[in-house]
Phi, psi and omega in degrees: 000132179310105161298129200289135153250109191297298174304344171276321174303323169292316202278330165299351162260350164290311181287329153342301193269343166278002158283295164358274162330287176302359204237303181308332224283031185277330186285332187282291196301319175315320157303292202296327188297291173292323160310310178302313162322296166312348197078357176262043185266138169240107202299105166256185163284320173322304181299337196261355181292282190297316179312319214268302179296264257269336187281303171330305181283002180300328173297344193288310177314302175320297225294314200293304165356294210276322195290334169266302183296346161297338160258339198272318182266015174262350187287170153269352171293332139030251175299326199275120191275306190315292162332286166349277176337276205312348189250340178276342190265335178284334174291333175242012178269330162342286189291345189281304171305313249226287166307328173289352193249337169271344152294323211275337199258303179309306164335279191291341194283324207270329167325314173301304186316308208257022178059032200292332176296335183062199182279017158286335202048243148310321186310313182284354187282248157034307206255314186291347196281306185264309158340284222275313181322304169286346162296319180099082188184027151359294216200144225282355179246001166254046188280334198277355175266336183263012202229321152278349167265331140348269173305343164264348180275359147292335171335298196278346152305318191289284155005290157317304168264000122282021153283320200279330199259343188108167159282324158309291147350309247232333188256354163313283183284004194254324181272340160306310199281359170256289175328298208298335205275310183312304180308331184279296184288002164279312198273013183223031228309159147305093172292302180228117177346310167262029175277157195271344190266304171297340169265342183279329148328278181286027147300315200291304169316323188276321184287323189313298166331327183265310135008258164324305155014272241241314169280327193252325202328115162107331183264189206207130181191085135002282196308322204273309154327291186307327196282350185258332175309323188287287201304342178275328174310296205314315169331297194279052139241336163306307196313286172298344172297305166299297184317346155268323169298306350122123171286095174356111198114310200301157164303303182294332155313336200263294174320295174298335202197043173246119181322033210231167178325301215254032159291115178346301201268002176256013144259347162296330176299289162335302190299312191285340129340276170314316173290338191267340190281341184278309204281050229193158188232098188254128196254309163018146141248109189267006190321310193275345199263347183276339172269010193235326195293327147356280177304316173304304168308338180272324192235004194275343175280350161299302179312281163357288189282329182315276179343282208297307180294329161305275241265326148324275194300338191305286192285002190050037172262138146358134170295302186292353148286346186298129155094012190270352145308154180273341181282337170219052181243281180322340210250001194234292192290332153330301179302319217267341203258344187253004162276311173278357167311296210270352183273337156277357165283330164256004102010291189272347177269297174322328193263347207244325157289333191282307166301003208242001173294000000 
């Protein structure tokens, strides 16, 4: 029988809700964004709120990263590619197919609603509709599903050459390919999403995971944990430190403190998480709520746009105003994350009756 790993499972519904998080909080940074612009931005608590939460949450994407390649490259069933395929693709290309076409049809309409198009219009609906869907960005976080059916159709190679190469080797080519990948994707921001060059970048994240693992599997260390779990905290408090020393724009703001996967230090963060919480002796079974973040993640910005249009007509405000404040930034993120909680449960519930039919 399969053993649960607890501390991961909590920290992917931690990352869960910071995925979220990062997705509510856009009408709050986007005001701060048109204040720096204009020249009225005033660092109050709303800014240090939101900056100091938005850094935080950079780790979470790496972490789902690091968290499918830490099982997908120890197995050994793996290499066998064919099996492999049938059985890893329907989960994600289904769900993948499905959610871009209910993004590709929502998206561009409320963009259209609130007038973002101007007198291109509908047409410009449309135009934006179908772009982005071939970029493989339906929706502003599913870059990362087209970007992992990539990396899976490498698996079972990469897998092959860390046999072939050793495990020493193997953590080697794995911290060259997270540089080589931060570095590719700064001076090369990524177009389309489900390109073979933007996943052999983010392969290095995938490999890490395994890595990491790999070092922590089996052990138990309280001290050693809370002190790497402090160190990752301590990464995002550097993180902002440059990011207040530095002018938006500036290179090192960019490299260092830039809100993206492949930023250096907000995979370190991540990692170093995944190592202080795996050491950590958690007895919980955090197992059915680490299998539901799947969903969560895939549906919580349908909630957003619900969330943002009641309360846009409620209050007769702007769409792009709802949540910008922190008292009812918390109270839109609250709502989105126990919302997309329940829509994956029955999700997982409906699939789970559809096998037992």
């Amino acid at each position: 029988m399969k053993t649960r790993e607890n501390g991961l499972d909590l920290l992917k519904i931690i990352a869960a809700f910071m995925v979220a998080s990062a997705h509510v909080m856009n009408n709050g940074l986007n005001a701060l964004t048109a204040q720096y612009t204009a020249g009225t931005l005033v660092k109050d608590f709303t800014y240090y709120f939101y900056v100091i939460f938005r850094i935080f949450c950079t780790w979470s994407v790496p972490l789902f990263i690091m968290a499918s390649g830490a099982f997908v490259l120890a197995s050994p069933k793996t290499k066998d590619w064919k099996n492999f395929y049938k059985k890893a693709f329907p989960k994600l290309v289904i769900p993948t197919i499905v959610f871009s076409i209910i993004y590709t049809l929502v998206t561009p309409t409320i963009y259209y609603i609130v007038g973002a198009f101007g007198e291109a219009g509908i047409m410009g609906a449309v135009k934006m509709g179908a772009l982005n869907l071939a970029k493989g960005i339906p929706s502003q976080h599913m870059w990362y599903m087209y970007t992992l059916i990539v990396i899976y159709l490498m698996a079972p190679f990469i897998v092959s050459m860390r046999e072939m190469l050793g495990e020493k080797a193997f953590t080697i080519a794995t911290i060259i390919l997270v540089i080589w990948g931060c570095i590719d994707n700064l001076t090369n921001p990524p177009v389309l999403y489900w390109d073979l060059g933007y996943a052999i970048n983010t392969m290095g994240m995938f490999m890490l995971g395994y890595v990491v693992r790999e070092r922590v599997k089996g052990k138990s260390d309280v001290g050693k944990g809370t002190l790497i779990l402090l160190l990752g905290i301590a990464t995002g408090l550097i993180q902002f430190a440059i990011y207040e020393a530095t002018p938006y724009g500036n290179i090192i703001n960019t490299i260092f403190a830039g809100w993206v996967p492949y930023n250096i230090l907000n995979i370190i963060m991540g990692a170093l998480f995944f190592a202080g919480i795996a050491l950590l002796p958690i007895k919980k079974d955090f197992g059915k709520g680490s299998a539901l973040t799947y969903w969560v993640y895939l549906a919580h910005p349908l909630f957003i746009i619900a969330y943002n249009i009641v309360v846009a007509n409620l209050f007769h405000i702007g769409f792009t105003e709802v949540g910008v404040s922190v008292p009812y930034f918390l109270l839109a993120d609250a709502i989105v994350f126990i919302s997309s909680f329940i829509l994956a449960f029955i999700i997982d519930l409906c699939q789970n009756r559809k096998k037992k039919a």
